[in-house]
Coordinates of C-alpha atoms and ligand atoms in Angstrom, one line a residue:
X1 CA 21.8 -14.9 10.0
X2 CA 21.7 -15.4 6.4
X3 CA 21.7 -18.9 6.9
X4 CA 18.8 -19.1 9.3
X5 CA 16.4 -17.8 7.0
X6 CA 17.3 -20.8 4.1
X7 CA 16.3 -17.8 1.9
X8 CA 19.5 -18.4 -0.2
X9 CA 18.8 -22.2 -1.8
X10 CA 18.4 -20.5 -5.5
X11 CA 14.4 -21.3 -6.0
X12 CA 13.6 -24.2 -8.2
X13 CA 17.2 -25.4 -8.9
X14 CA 16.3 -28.8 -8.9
X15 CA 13.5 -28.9 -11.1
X16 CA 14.0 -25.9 -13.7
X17 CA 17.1 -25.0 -15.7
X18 CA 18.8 -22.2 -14.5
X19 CA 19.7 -19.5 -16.8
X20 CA 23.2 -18.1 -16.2
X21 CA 23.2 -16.3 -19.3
X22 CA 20.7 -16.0 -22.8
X23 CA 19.9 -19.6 -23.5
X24 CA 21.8 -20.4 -26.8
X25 CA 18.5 -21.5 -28.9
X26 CA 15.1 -19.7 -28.1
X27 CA 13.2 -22.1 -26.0
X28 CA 9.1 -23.2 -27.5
X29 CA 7.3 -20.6 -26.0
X30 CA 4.6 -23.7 -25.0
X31 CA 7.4 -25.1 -22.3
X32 CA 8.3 -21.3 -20.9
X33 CA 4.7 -21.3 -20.3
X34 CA 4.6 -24.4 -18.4
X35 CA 7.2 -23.7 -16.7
X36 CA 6.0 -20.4 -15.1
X37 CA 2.6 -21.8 -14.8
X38 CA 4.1 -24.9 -12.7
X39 CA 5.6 -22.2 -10.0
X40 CA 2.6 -20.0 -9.8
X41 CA -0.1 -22.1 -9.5
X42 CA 2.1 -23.7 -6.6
X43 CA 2.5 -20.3 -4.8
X44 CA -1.0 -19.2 -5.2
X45 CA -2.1 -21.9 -3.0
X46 CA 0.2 -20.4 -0.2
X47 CA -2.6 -17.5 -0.1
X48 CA -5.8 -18.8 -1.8
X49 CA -7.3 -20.4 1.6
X50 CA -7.3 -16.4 3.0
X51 CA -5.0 -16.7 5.6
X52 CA -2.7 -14.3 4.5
X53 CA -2.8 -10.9 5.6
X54 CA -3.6 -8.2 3.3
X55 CA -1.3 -8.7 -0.7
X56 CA -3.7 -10.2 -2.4
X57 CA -6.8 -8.0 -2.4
X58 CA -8.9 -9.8 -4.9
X59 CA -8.0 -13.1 -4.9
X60 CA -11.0 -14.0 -8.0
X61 CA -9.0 -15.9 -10.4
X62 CA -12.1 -15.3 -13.1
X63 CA -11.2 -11.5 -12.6
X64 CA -7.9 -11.8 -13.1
X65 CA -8.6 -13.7 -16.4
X66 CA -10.8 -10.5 -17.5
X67 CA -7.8 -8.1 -16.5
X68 CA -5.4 -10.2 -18.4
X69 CA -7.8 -10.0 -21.4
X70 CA -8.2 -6.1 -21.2
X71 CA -4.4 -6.2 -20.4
X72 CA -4.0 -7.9 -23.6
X73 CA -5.1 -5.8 -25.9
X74 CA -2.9 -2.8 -24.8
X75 CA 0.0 -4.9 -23.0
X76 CA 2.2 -3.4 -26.1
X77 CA 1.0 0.6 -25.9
X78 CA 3.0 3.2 -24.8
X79 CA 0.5 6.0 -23.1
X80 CA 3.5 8.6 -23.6
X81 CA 2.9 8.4 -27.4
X82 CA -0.5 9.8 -27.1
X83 CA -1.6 10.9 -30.7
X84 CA -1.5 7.1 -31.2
X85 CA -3.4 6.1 -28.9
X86 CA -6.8 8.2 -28.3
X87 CA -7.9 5.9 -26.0
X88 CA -5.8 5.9 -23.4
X89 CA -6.6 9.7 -23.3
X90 CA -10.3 8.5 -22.7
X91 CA -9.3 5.7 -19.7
X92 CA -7.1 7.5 -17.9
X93 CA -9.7 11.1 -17.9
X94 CA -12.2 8.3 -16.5
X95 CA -10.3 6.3 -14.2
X96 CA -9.3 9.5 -12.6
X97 CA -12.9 11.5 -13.0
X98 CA -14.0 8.0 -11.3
X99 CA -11.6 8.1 -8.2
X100 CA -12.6 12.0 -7.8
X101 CA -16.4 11.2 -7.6
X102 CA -15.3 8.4 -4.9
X103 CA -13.6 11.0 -2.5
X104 CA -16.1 14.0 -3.4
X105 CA -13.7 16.5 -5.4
X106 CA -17.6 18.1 -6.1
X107 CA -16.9 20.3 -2.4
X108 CA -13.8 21.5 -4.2
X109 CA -15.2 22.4 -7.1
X110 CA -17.7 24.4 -5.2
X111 CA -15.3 26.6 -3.9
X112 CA -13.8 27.2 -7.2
X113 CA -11.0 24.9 -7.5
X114 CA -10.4 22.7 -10.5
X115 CA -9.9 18.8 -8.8
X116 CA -7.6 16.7 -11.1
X117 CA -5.2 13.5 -11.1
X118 CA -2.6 11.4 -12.0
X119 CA -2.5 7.8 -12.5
X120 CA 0.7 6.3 -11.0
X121 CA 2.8 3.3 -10.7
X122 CA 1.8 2.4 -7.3
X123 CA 0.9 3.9 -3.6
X124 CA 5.3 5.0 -3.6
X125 CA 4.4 6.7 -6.7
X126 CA 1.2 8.5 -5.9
X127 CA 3.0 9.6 -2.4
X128 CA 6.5 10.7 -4.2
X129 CA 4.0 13.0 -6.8
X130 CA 2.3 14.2 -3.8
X131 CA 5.3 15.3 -1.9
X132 CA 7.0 16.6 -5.4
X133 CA 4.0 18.5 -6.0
X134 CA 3.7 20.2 -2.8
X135 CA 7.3 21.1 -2.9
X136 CA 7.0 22.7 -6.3
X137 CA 4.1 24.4 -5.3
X138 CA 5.6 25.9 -2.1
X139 CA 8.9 27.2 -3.8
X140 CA 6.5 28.7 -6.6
X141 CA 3.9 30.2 -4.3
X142 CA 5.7 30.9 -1.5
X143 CA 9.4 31.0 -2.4
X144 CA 10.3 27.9 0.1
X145 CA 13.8 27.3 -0.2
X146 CA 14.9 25.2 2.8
X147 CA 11.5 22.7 2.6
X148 CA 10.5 19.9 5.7
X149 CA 7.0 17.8 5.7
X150 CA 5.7 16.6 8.9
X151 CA 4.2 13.3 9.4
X152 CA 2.9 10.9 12.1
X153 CA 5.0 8.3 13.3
X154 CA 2.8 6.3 12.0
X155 CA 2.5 7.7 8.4
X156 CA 3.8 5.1 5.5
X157 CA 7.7 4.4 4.9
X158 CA 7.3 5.9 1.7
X159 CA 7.0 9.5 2.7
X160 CA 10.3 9.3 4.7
X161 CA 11.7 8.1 0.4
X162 CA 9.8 10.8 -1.0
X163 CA 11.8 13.4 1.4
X164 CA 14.8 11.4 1.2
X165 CA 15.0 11.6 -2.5
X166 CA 13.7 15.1 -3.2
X167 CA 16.0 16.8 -0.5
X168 CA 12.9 17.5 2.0
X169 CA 13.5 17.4 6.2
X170 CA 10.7 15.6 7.5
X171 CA 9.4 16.0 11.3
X172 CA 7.9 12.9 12.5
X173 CA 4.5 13.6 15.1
X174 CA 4.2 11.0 17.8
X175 CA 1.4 9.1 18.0
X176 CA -0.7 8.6 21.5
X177 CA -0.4 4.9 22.2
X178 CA -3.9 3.7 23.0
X179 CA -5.5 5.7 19.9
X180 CA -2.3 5.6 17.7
X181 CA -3.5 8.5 17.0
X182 CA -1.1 11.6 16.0
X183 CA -0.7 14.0 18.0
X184 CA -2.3 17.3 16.0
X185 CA -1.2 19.8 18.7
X186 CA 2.8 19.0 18.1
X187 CA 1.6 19.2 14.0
X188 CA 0.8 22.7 15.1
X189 CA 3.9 24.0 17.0
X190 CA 6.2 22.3 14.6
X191 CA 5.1 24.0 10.9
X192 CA 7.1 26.7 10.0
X193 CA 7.7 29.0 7.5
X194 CA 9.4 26.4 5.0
X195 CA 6.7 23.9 6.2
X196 CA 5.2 22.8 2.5
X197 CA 3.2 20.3 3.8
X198 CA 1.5 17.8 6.2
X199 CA -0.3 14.2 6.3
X200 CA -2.8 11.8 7.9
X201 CA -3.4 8.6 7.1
X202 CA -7.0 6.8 6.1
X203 CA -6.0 4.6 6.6
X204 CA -2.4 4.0 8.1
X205 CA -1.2 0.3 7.0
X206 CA 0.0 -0.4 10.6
X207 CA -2.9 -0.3 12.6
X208 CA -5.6 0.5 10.3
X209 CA -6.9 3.6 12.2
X210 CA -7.9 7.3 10.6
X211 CA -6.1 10.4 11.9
X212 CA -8.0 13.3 12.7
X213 CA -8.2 14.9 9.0
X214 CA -10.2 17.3 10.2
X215 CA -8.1 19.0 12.8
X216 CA -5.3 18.2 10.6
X217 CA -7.4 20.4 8.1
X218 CA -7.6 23.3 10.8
X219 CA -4.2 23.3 11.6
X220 CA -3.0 23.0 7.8
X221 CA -5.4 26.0 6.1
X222 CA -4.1 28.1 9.8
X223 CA -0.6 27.6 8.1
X224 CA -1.4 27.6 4.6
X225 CA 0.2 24.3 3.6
X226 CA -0.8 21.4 2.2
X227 CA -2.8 18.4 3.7
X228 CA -2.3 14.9 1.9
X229 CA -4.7 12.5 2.9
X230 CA -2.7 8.7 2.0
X231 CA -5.3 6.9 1.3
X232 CA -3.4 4.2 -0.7
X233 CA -5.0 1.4 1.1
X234 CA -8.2 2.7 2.1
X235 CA -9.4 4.4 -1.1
X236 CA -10.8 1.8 -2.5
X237 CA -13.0 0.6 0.1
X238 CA -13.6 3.1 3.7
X239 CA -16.2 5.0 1.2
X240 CA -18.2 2.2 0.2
X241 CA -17.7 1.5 4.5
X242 CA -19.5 4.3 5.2
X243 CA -21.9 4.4 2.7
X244 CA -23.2 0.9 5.0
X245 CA -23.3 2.2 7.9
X246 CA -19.8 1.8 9.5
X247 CA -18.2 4.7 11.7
X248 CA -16.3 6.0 9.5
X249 CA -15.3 9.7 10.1
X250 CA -15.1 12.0 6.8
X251 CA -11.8 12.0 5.2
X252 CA -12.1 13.4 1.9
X253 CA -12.1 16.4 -0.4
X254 CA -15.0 17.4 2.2
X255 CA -12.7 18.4 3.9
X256 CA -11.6 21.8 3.2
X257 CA -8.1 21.7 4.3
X258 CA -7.6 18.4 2.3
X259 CA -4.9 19.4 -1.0
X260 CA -4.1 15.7 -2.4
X261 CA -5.2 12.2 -1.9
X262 CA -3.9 9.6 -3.0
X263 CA -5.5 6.0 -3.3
X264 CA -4.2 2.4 -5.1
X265 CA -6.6 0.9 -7.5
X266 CA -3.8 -1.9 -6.9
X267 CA -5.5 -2.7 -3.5
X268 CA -8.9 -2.6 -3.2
X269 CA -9.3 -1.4 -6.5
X270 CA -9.0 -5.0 -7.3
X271 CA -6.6 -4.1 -10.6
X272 CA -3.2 -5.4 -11.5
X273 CA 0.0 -4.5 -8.9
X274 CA 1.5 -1.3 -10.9
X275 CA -1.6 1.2 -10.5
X276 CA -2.4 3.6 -8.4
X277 CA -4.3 7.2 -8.8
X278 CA -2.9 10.5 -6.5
X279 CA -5.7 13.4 -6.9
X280 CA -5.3 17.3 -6.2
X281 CA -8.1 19.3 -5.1
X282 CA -6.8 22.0 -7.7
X283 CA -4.7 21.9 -11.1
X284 CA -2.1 24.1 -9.7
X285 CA -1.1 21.6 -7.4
X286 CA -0.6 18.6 -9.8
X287 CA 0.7 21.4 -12.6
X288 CA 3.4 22.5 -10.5
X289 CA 5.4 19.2 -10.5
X290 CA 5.4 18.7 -14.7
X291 CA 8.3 18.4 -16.1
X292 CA 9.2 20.0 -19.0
X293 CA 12.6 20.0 -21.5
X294 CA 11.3 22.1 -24.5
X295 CA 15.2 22.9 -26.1
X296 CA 16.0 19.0 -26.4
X297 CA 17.8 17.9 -29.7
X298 CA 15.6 15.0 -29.9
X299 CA 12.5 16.9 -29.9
X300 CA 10.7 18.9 -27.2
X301 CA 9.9 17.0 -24.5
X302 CA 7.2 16.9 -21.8
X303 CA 5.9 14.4 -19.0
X304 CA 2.8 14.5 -16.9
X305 CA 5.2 12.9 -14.1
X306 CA 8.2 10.5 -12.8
X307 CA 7.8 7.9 -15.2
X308 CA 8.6 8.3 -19.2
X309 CA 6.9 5.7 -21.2
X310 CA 3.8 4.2 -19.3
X311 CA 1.8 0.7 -19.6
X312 CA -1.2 1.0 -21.9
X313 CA -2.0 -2.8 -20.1
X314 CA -1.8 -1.6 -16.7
X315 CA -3.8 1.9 -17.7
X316 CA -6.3 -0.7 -19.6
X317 CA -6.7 -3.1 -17.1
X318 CA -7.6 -0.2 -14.4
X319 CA -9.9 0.8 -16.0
X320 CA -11.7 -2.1 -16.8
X321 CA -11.5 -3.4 -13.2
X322 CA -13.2 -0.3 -12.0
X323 CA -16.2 -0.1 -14.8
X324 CA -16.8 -4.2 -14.7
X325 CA -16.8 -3.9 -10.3
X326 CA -18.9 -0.8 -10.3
X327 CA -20.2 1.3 -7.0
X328 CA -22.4 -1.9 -6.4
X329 CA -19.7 -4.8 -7.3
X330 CA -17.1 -2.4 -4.4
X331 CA -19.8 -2.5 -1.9
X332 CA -21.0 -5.6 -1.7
X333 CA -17.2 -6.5 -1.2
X334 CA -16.5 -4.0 1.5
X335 CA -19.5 -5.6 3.4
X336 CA -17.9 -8.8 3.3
X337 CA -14.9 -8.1 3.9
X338 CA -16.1 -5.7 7.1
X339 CA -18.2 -8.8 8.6
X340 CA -15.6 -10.8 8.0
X341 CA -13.1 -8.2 10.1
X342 CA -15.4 -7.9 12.9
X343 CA -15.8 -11.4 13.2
X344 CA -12.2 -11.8 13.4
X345 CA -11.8 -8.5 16.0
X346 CA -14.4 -10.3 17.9
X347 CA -12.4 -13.4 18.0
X348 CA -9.1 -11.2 19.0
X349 CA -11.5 -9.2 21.9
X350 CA -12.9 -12.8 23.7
X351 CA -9.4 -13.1 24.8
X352 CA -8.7 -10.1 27.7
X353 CA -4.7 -11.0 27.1
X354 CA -4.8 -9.4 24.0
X355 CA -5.5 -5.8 22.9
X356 CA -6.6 -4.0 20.0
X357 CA -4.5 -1.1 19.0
X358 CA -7.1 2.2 18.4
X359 CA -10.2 1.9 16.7
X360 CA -9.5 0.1 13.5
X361 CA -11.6 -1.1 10.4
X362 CA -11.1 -3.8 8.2
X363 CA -7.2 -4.1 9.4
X364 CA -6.8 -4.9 12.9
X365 CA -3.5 -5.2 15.1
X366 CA -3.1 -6.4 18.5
X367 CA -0.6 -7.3 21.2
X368 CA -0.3 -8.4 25.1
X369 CA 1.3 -7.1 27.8
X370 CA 0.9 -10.9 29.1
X371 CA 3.1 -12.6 26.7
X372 CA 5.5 -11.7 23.9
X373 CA 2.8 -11.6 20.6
X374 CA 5.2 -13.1 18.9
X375 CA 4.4 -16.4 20.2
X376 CA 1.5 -16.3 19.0
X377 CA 2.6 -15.5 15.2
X378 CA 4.9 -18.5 16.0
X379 CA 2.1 -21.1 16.3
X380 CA -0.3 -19.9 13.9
X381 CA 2.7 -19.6 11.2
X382 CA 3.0 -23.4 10.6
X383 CA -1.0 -23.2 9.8
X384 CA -0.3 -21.4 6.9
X385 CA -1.3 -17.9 9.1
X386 CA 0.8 -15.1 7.9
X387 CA 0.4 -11.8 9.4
X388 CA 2.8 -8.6 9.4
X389 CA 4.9 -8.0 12.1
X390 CA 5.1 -4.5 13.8
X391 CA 7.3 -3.1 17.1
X392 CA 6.9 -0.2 19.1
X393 CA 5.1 -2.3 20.8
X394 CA 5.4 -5.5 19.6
X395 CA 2.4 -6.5 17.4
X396 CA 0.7 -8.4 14.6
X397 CA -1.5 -7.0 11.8
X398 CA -4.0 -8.8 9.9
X399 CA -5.5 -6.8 6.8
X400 CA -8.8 -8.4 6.0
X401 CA -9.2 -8.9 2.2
X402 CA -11.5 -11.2 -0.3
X403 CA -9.6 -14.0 0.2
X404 CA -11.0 -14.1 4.1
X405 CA -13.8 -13.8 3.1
X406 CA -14.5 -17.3 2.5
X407 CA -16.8 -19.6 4.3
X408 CA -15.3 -21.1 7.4
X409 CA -11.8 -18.7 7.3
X410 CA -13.0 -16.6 10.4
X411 CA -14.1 -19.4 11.9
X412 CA -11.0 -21.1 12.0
X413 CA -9.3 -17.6 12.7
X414 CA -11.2 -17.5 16.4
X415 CA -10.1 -21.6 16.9
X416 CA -6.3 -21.4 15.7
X417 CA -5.9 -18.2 17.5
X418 CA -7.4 -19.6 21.2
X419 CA -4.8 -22.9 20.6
X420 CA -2.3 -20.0 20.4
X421 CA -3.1 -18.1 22.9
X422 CA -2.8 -20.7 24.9
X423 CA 0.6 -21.7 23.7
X424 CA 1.9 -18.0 24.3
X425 CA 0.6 -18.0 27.9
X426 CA 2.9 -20.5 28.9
X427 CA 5.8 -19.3 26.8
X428 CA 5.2 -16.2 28.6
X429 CA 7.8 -13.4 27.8
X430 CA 10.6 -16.4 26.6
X431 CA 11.8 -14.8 23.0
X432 CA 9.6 -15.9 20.4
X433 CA 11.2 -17.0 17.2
X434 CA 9.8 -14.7 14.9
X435 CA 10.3 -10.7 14.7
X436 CA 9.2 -7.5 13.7
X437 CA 9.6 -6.6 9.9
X438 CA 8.1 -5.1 7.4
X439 CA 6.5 -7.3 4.6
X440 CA 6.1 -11.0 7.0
X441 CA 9.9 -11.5 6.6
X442 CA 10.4 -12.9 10.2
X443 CA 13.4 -13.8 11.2
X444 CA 15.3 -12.9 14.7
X445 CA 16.2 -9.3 14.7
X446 CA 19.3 -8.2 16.5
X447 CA 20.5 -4.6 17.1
X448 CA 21.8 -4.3 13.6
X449 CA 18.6 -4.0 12.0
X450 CA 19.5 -2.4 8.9
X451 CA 22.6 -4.7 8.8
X452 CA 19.6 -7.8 8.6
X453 CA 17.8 -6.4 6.2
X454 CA 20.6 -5.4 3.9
X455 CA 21.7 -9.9 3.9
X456 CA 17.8 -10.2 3.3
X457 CA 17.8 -7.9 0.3
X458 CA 21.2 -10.2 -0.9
X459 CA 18.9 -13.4 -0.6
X460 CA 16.5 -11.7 -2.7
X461 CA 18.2 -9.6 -5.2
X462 CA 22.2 -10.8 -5.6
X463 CA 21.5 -14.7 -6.3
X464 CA 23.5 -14.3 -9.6
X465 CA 26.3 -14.7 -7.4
X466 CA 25.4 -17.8 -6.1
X467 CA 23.8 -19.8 -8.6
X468 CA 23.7 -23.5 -7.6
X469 CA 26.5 -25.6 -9.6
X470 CA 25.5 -26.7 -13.0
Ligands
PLP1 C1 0.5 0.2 0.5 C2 0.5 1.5 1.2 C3 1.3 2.6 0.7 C4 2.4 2.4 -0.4 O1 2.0 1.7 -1.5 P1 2.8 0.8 -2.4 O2 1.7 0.5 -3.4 O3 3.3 -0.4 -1.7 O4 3.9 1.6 -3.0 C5 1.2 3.8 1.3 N1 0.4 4.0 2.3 C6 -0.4 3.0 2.8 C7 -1.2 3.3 4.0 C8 -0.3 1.7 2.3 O5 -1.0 0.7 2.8

């Protein structure tokens, strides 16, 4: 299995020294530079022709030059250490007033409540404070000692970590197949007094459909529990969606039910991989999950969250991203990236073999009950197509970022997908060589799934093993 995927040739053996251990002398920091720049700029062509789903959301080299710069001049800060650096103190209050505005925190202010965030290491992050929070709250408030979550089947992977790691049961809802939908009635019957929480997505990564927040709303403020609302990938770009025009059902803080949100200013935020912002409708919330050790012998210690010391660059870099795109800069992309997404979902509904999972947006997924999808992934791979694989059913996900939104990529979306259309209808329900995994790994899944992806992690992670001859 290992061997199929040619994942474990150690990358750039033959042209670049491999380190085994400290190089002896310090190398001039001009040919470390050349080095790396000789393997990015090669990889970044893999993706800069927008046919890769979703990962790169920006895909503006001249913007990333501007991050690097306001990255720069902070790259060295710790935000922890926060008498010496006022600043950060007036980005992060900003980047996180900025994301409140976006998902109208003004309805909970109305009521009373005091809407605040956190600025996080990514979309994991923002979920793991969510869940920590609500579980804090719940054995403050409500003395919950025994805690579960529910979420729809359909709800991220990292909300199955957060309960993992912070010793929460979690119920999965089903989801109705045609909608993907969950399933707000079994939400209903299955909270229960130890219940500190429930989700929806807006959208979920797999199918790029919005659950019904606001009878997820009902059903939460019936309970009294919390509603997160993951909006890691959407946050940055369903508002500006329905501010053109799109149907685009309300998701936000408008929603009275709705407790935390959380959305990644690493997606369509357009900032550097490593941010993300999660937002309570009230202080006591986001309060509940600081940690405090005030008798420590190396001074009394406090931190706003999971991490100790925190990226000035990355906090830096946020913010500029946000103030130099602006509301009008985040809707003229969303508009191109949404014609670009229906263009493609037209392409994918001229051909009745294939179906559309739900009602989706600017990510679309489809399958066939005519064929095995995967032969279609198959052909369009060698094109330099890469989509994500999903199963239960078998299907493939395209989300539609800047990089698509070239001249000529739909275009040539509609034409490479008919040739494999085509080329699926005669390999009928054959295997296809390509399977279902998170992330466009493909390889052939057997029963051992977890097995797989363990040898897959190896390839990746334990190459200091098996580092080529010198
Ligand atoms: C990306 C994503 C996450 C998790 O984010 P990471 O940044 O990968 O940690 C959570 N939910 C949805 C819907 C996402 O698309």
């Amino acid at each position: 299995m290992r061997e199929a995927l040619a994942m474990s040739d150690f990358p750039y053996a033959e042209r670049f020294t491999v380190n085994r251990a400290l190089p002896e002398h310090g190398r001039e920091p001009q040919d470390v530079l050349e080095e790396l720049a000789a393997m990015a700029k090669e990889e970044d062509a893999a993706w800069e022709g927008g046919r890769v789903s979703g990962t790169m959301y920006c895909g503006d080299h001249d913007h990333y030059a501007f991050l690097n710069d306001a990255f720069g001049l902070y790259a060295h800060v710790n935000i922890l250490q926060r008498d010496i650096c006022p600043s950060a103190t007036k980005m992060e209050g900003e980047v996180i007033a900025m994301a409140l505005d976006l998902f109208h925190a003004e309805a909970a202010e109305g009521e009373g409540g005091e809407p605040v965030g956190l600025l996080t290491t990514g979309g994991t992050g923002s979920i793991m404070h969510a869940v920590l929070a609500m579980r804090e709250y719940a054995a403050q408030e409500r003395g919950v000692t025994r805690p579960n979550f529910i979420k729809p089947e359909t709800g991220h992977p990292a909300f199955d970590k957060a309960c993992h790691l912070f010793g929460v049961e979690l119920r999965k809802a089903p989801c109705d197949a045609d909608t993907t939908l969950v399933d707000v009635d079994w939400v209903d019957q299955h909270i229960d007094d130890q219940t500190i929480g429930i989700m929806g997505s807006a959208c979920n990564y797999g199918y790029g459909t919005i659950d019904p927040i606001a009878e997820l709303s009902d059903v939460a403020t019936k309970h009294g529990v919390g509603l997160h609302v993951d909006c890691c990938l959407g946050g940055f770009i369903l508002p500006f969606g329905q501010q053109l025009g799109v149907d685009i059902p309300v998701f936000d803080f408008r929603i009275p039910g709705v407790t935390s949100i959380s959305a990644d200013t690493h997606k369509y935020g357009y900032a550097f991989k490593g941010s993300s912002t999660v937002l309570f409708r009230d202080k006591a919330w986001r309060n509940s999950q600081y940690f405090f050790l005030t008798d420590w012998t190396g001074g009394k210690y406090g931190s706003p969250g999971m991490e100790g010391s925190r990226s000035g660059g990355l906090l830096a870099a946020t913010w500029a991203s946000m103030v130099k795109t602006g509301r009008d800069g985040y809707l003229r992309y969303a508009r191109e990236i949404f014609d670009t997404a229906t263009a493609m979902q037209s392409a994918v509904r001229s051909h009745p073999e294939l179906k559309i999972m739900g009602q989706p947006t600017f990510l679309f997924s489809f399958r066939s009950d005519e064929f095995d999808i995967y032969h279609v992934n198959d052909h369009m791979r060698p094109k330099g197509w890469r989509f994500n694989g999903q199963q239960y059913p078998n299907a493939l996900h395209m989300a539609v970022t800047r990089p698509q939104t070239q001249p000529g990529v739909a275009e040539a979306f509609a034409a490479d997908l008919a040739e494999a259309v085509a080329y699926a209808k005669e390999k009928g329900h054959e295997p296809a060589a390509s399977g279902a995994i998170y992330g466009g790994v493909a390889g052939g899944m057997n029963d051992d799934a977890d097995e797989f992806i363990r040898s897959v992690m190896a390839d990746m992670f334990d190459t200091h093993q098996s580092l080529p001859p010198d």
